[in-house]
Amino acid sequence: MHQPYEAPGTPRDPGARVLVVDDDPTVAEVVSGYLDRAGYVVDRAGDGPAALARAAAHWPDLVVLDLMLPGMDGLEVCRRMRGQGPVPVIMLTARGDEDDRILGLEVGADDYVTKPFSPRELVLRVESVLRRTRPVATPGLLRAAGIEVDPSARRAAKNGTELALTIREFDLLAFLLRHPGRAFGREELMREVWGWDFGDLSTVTVHVRRLRGKVEDDPARPRLIQTVWGVGYRFEVPGDGS
């Protein structure tokens, strides 16, 4: 765990600021060390109030956030940070219980890692999430059913009103808009949107539910992001005859 870190040959943001929030000083030190050697500027906090203060002083590009914190848990810290501005969050949890992972995703965490974990894997997760925050040169806007997505600016709107989407919600919406009428399984969405060849498929389910809550007129009766039983999901353009 304390071996010198050899950074993988993947793109990263030089000098990107990562806030590590964990009340276990050993975990915080190891994680911070690996991130520092990977080229990130690292801030540390041992509890929720300290994390909020750190973020207010130097807004991070990404937060590695422990779920179980004294006083104010990671879910509340995530909610309060997201109330101040958009920021990617990778949640750490010592529990393997699916409910805890889903709770983290429900409050908007972009990824999660279950303790004990490999620091190298965490660095790769950080790189993956940050890579998806960068504007990309994608030609043209994506438009359908009152939804407009600008991949280059990473902005989305519904009927002219901007949507507050997390990184993964944005990527999921953009991917579905690029393939209207086509059904995708959860495994395929995880591979194409998250870039994972394996993982907890409930991650996809939770993000679809959250995205429906933001783009559907009635999320309980979705017209745009439809469930295809036995397959997965598809983006349906009303009135296209399909």
Short mmCIF file of C-alpha atoms in Angstrom, two decimals:
data_model
loop_
_atom_site.label_atom_id
_atom_site.label_comp_id
_atom_site.label_asym_id
_atom_site.label_seq_id
_atom_site.Cartn_x
_atom_site.Cartn_y
_atom_site.Cartn_z
CA MET A 1 0.00 0.00 0.00
CA HIS A 2 2.96 2.29 0.65
CA GLN A 3 4.91 1.35 -2.47
CA PRO A 4 5.96 4.24 -4.72
CA TYR A 5 3.12 5.11 -7.08
CA GLU A 6 3.75 4.75 -10.78
CA ALA A 7 1.22 6.96 -12.50
CA PRO A 8 -0.67 5.22 -15.31
CA GLY A 9 -0.33 6.67 -18.76
CA THR A 10 -3.80 8.19 -18.84
CA PRO A 11 -4.62 11.87 -19.34
CA ARG A 12 -5.11 13.94 -16.22
CA ASP A 13 -5.57 17.58 -15.25
CA PRO A 14 -2.19 18.86 -14.00
CA GLY A 15 -2.71 20.75 -10.77
CA ALA A 16 -6.37 19.81 -10.37
CA ARG A 17 -7.41 20.29 -6.73
CA VAL A 18 -8.79 17.25 -4.88
CA LEU A 19 -10.29 17.52 -1.39
CA VAL A 20 -9.92 14.30 0.64
CA VAL A 21 -12.40 14.05 3.52
CA ASP A 22 -11.87 11.13 5.92
CA ASP A 23 -11.70 10.96 9.71
CA ASP A 24 -9.19 8.09 9.57
CA PRO A 25 -5.79 9.82 9.40
CA THR A 26 -4.08 6.74 7.97
CA VAL A 27 -6.56 6.45 5.07
CA ALA A 28 -6.40 10.20 4.45
CA GLU A 29 -2.60 10.17 4.44
CA VAL A 30 -2.29 7.23 2.05
CA VAL A 31 -4.94 8.54 -0.34
CA SER A 32 -3.47 12.05 -0.27
CA GLY A 33 0.01 10.67 -0.92
CA TYR A 34 -1.07 8.71 -3.98
CA LEU A 35 -3.02 11.66 -5.39
CA ASP A 36 -0.10 14.01 -4.73
CA ARG A 37 2.30 11.71 -6.59
CA ALA A 38 -0.19 11.51 -9.45
CA GLY A 39 0.12 15.30 -9.87
CA TYR A 40 -2.92 16.62 -7.99
CA VAL A 41 -3.07 19.45 -5.47
CA VAL A 42 -4.53 17.81 -2.37
CA ASP A 43 -6.45 19.37 0.52
CA ARG A 44 -7.50 17.31 3.55
CA ALA A 45 -10.30 17.52 6.09
CA GLY A 46 -11.22 15.18 8.94
CA ASP A 47 -14.90 16.02 9.36
CA GLY A 48 -17.86 17.66 7.63
CA PRO A 49 -17.54 21.26 8.91
CA ALA A 50 -13.83 21.27 8.13
CA ALA A 51 -14.56 19.96 4.63
CA LEU A 52 -17.10 22.72 3.98
CA ALA A 53 -14.66 25.33 5.25
CA ARG A 54 -11.87 23.96 3.07
CA ALA A 55 -14.13 23.93 0.03
CA ALA A 56 -15.22 27.52 0.69
CA ALA A 57 -11.58 28.65 0.93
CA HIS A 58 -10.39 26.73 -2.14
CA TRP A 59 -13.15 25.23 -4.27
CA PRO A 60 -12.05 21.72 -5.31
CA ASP A 61 -12.18 20.18 -8.76
CA LEU A 62 -13.22 16.90 -7.11
CA VAL A 63 -14.00 15.59 -3.61
CA VAL A 64 -13.10 12.16 -2.23
CA LEU A 65 -15.64 11.92 0.58
CA ASP A 66 -16.02 9.32 3.34
CA LEU A 67 -19.63 8.38 4.01
CA MET A 68 -19.16 7.79 7.75
CA LEU A 69 -17.92 11.04 9.30
CA PRO A 70 -18.34 12.22 12.90
CA GLY A 71 -21.09 14.76 13.51
CA MET A 72 -22.07 15.45 9.90
CA ASP A 73 -22.07 12.42 7.60
CA GLY A 74 -20.82 12.39 4.05
CA LEU A 75 -24.33 12.51 2.59
CA GLU A 76 -25.02 15.84 4.29
CA VAL A 77 -21.61 17.19 3.30
CA CYS A 78 -22.35 16.22 -0.31
CA ARG A 79 -25.76 17.92 -0.20
CA ARG A 80 -24.32 21.14 1.22
CA MET A 81 -21.44 21.25 -1.25
CA ARG A 82 -23.78 20.66 -4.16
CA GLY A 83 -25.90 23.53 -2.82
CA GLN A 84 -22.90 25.83 -3.24
CA GLY A 85 -21.93 24.73 -6.72
CA PRO A 86 -21.30 21.76 -9.01
CA VAL A 87 -18.44 19.50 -7.94
CA PRO A 88 -17.68 15.87 -8.74
CA VAL A 89 -17.81 13.56 -5.70
CA ILE A 90 -16.37 10.08 -5.20
CA MET A 91 -17.89 8.54 -2.07
CA LEU A 92 -15.94 6.21 0.22
CA THR A 93 -17.81 3.74 2.38
CA ALA A 94 -16.60 1.10 4.80
CA ARG A 95 -19.82 -0.82 4.29
CA GLY A 96 -20.54 -3.15 1.42
CA ASP A 97 -24.28 -2.76 1.83
CA GLU A 98 -26.03 -1.81 -1.41
CA ASP A 99 -28.34 0.64 0.39
CA ASP A 100 -25.35 2.75 1.44
CA ARG A 101 -24.01 2.87 -2.11
CA ILE A 102 -27.41 3.83 -3.48
CA LEU A 103 -27.79 6.57 -0.86
CA GLY A 104 -24.52 8.08 -2.04
CA LEU A 105 -25.64 7.96 -5.66
CA GLU A 106 -29.03 9.41 -4.76
CA VAL A 107 -27.47 12.57 -3.30
CA GLY A 108 -25.41 12.98 -6.44
CA ALA A 109 -22.13 11.14 -5.91
CA ASP A 110 -20.51 10.47 -9.28
CA ASP A 111 -18.76 7.31 -8.16
CA TYR A 112 -18.14 5.26 -5.04
CA VAL A 113 -15.37 3.04 -3.70
CA THR A 114 -15.88 0.50 -0.92
CA LYS A 115 -13.24 0.14 1.80
CA PRO A 116 -10.83 -1.53 1.85
CA PHE A 117 -9.75 -0.32 -1.58
CA SER A 118 -6.64 -0.03 -3.69
CA PRO A 119 -5.25 3.53 -3.70
CA ARG A 120 -4.17 2.98 -7.30
CA GLU A 121 -7.76 2.13 -8.23
CA LEU A 122 -8.98 5.28 -6.48
CA VAL A 123 -6.51 7.41 -8.44
CA LEU A 124 -7.81 5.85 -11.66
CA ARG A 125 -11.39 6.60 -10.59
CA VAL A 126 -10.41 10.22 -9.88
CA GLU A 127 -8.81 10.49 -13.32
CA SER A 128 -11.87 8.96 -14.97
CA VAL A 129 -14.32 11.35 -13.31
CA LEU A 130 -12.17 14.42 -13.95
CA ARG A 131 -11.68 13.40 -17.57
CA ARG A 132 -15.43 13.53 -18.05
CA THR A 133 -15.63 17.08 -16.68
CA ARG A 134 -13.49 18.46 -19.50
CA PRO A 135 -15.24 20.10 -22.43
CA VAL A 136 -14.83 18.04 -25.58
CA ALA A 137 -14.91 19.08 -29.20
CA THR A 138 -18.19 17.45 -30.17
CA PRO A 139 -19.85 18.90 -33.26
CA GLY A 140 -23.32 20.35 -32.91
CA LEU A 141 -26.00 20.44 -30.26
CA LEU A 142 -28.16 17.46 -29.38
CA ARG A 143 -31.87 18.29 -29.46
CA ALA A 144 -35.01 16.21 -28.98
CA ALA A 145 -38.36 16.56 -27.25
CA GLY A 146 -37.56 19.97 -25.77
CA ILE A 147 -34.21 18.75 -24.44
CA GLU A 148 -31.05 20.48 -25.65
CA VAL A 149 -27.55 19.26 -24.78
CA ASP A 150 -24.34 21.10 -25.64
CA PRO A 151 -21.53 18.53 -25.22
CA SER A 152 -18.77 21.09 -25.76
CA ALA A 153 -19.97 23.41 -23.00
CA ARG A 154 -21.37 20.50 -20.95
CA ARG A 155 -24.70 22.29 -20.52
CA ALA A 156 -28.19 20.89 -20.82
CA ALA A 157 -31.61 22.53 -20.83
CA LYS A 158 -35.26 21.55 -20.96
CA ASN A 159 -37.58 23.95 -22.76
CA GLY A 160 -34.96 26.68 -22.36
CA THR A 161 -34.43 26.14 -18.62
CA GLU A 162 -30.98 24.90 -17.66
CA LEU A 163 -30.83 21.50 -16.00
CA ALA A 164 -28.66 20.93 -12.91
CA LEU A 165 -27.07 17.60 -13.83
CA THR A 166 -24.21 15.72 -12.25
CA ILE A 167 -21.36 14.57 -14.49
CA ARG A 168 -22.77 11.07 -14.91
CA GLU A 169 -26.34 12.31 -15.43
CA PHE A 170 -25.09 14.63 -18.19
CA ASP A 171 -23.09 11.85 -19.86
CA LEU A 172 -26.05 9.48 -19.66
CA LEU A 173 -28.46 12.01 -21.18
CA ALA A 174 -26.02 12.94 -23.96
CA PHE A 175 -25.42 9.27 -24.80
CA LEU A 176 -29.14 8.48 -24.99
CA LEU A 177 -29.81 11.58 -27.11
CA ARG A 178 -27.15 10.47 -29.57
CA HIS A 179 -29.04 7.19 -30.06
CA PRO A 180 -32.77 7.99 -29.96
CA GLY A 181 -35.08 5.01 -30.21
CA ARG A 182 -32.33 2.47 -29.50
CA ALA A 183 -32.56 0.27 -26.40
CA PHE A 184 -29.46 -0.24 -24.26
CA GLY A 185 -28.92 -2.76 -21.50
CA ARG A 186 -27.53 -1.66 -18.16
CA GLU A 187 -24.24 -3.46 -18.83
CA GLU A 188 -23.87 -1.61 -22.13
CA LEU A 189 -24.70 1.75 -20.54
CA MET A 190 -22.16 1.11 -17.78
CA ARG A 191 -19.52 0.37 -20.38
CA GLU A 192 -20.35 3.26 -22.73
CA VAL A 193 -21.19 5.97 -20.18
CA TRP A 194 -19.11 5.03 -17.14
CA GLY A 195 -16.28 3.33 -19.00
CA TRP A 196 -16.49 0.32 -16.68
CA ASP A 197 -16.42 -3.27 -17.91
CA PHE A 198 -17.84 -4.42 -14.58
CA GLY A 199 -19.56 -2.84 -11.59
CA ASP A 200 -22.78 -2.60 -9.62
CA LEU A 201 -25.61 -2.28 -12.15
CA SER A 202 -27.75 -0.47 -9.56
CA THR A 203 -25.50 2.52 -10.38
CA VAL A 204 -27.20 2.74 -13.78
CA THR A 205 -30.67 2.24 -12.30
CA VAL A 206 -30.20 5.05 -9.77
CA HIS A 207 -28.88 7.47 -12.39
CA VAL A 208 -31.76 6.73 -14.75
CA ARG A 209 -34.20 7.42 -11.91
CA ARG A 210 -32.45 10.68 -11.00
CA LEU A 211 -32.29 11.78 -14.64
CA ARG A 212 -36.00 11.06 -15.13
CA GLY A 213 -36.70 13.29 -12.15
CA LYS A 214 -35.05 16.17 -14.00
CA VAL A 215 -36.18 15.70 -17.62
CA GLU A 216 -39.61 14.08 -17.40
CA ASP A 217 -42.85 16.03 -16.92
CA ASP A 218 -44.08 13.12 -14.79
CA PRO A 219 -41.18 10.92 -13.63
CA ALA A 220 -43.66 8.28 -12.44
CA ARG A 221 -44.85 7.94 -16.07
CA PRO A 222 -41.72 8.57 -18.13
CA ARG A 223 -42.30 9.39 -21.78
CA LEU A 224 -38.71 10.15 -22.79
CA ILE A 225 -36.45 7.70 -20.96
CA GLN A 226 -38.47 4.54 -21.26
CA THR A 227 -37.89 1.13 -19.71
CA VAL A 228 -37.61 -1.67 -22.25
CA TRP A 229 -38.50 -4.75 -20.25
CA GLY A 230 -35.90 -7.48 -20.44
CA VAL A 231 -33.44 -5.14 -22.17
CA GLY A 232 -32.85 -1.81 -20.41
CA TYR A 233 -33.68 1.75 -21.44
CA ARG A 234 -34.14 3.90 -24.51
CA PHE A 235 -34.72 7.59 -25.26
CA GLU A 236 -38.04 7.88 -27.06
CA VAL A 237 -38.84 10.96 -29.12
CA PRO A 238 -42.62 11.50 -28.87
CA GLY A 239 -44.40 11.57 -32.21
CA ASP A 240 -41.53 10.03 -34.19
CA GLY A 241 -43.70 7.06 -35.09
CA SER A 242 -41.62 4.51 -33.22
#
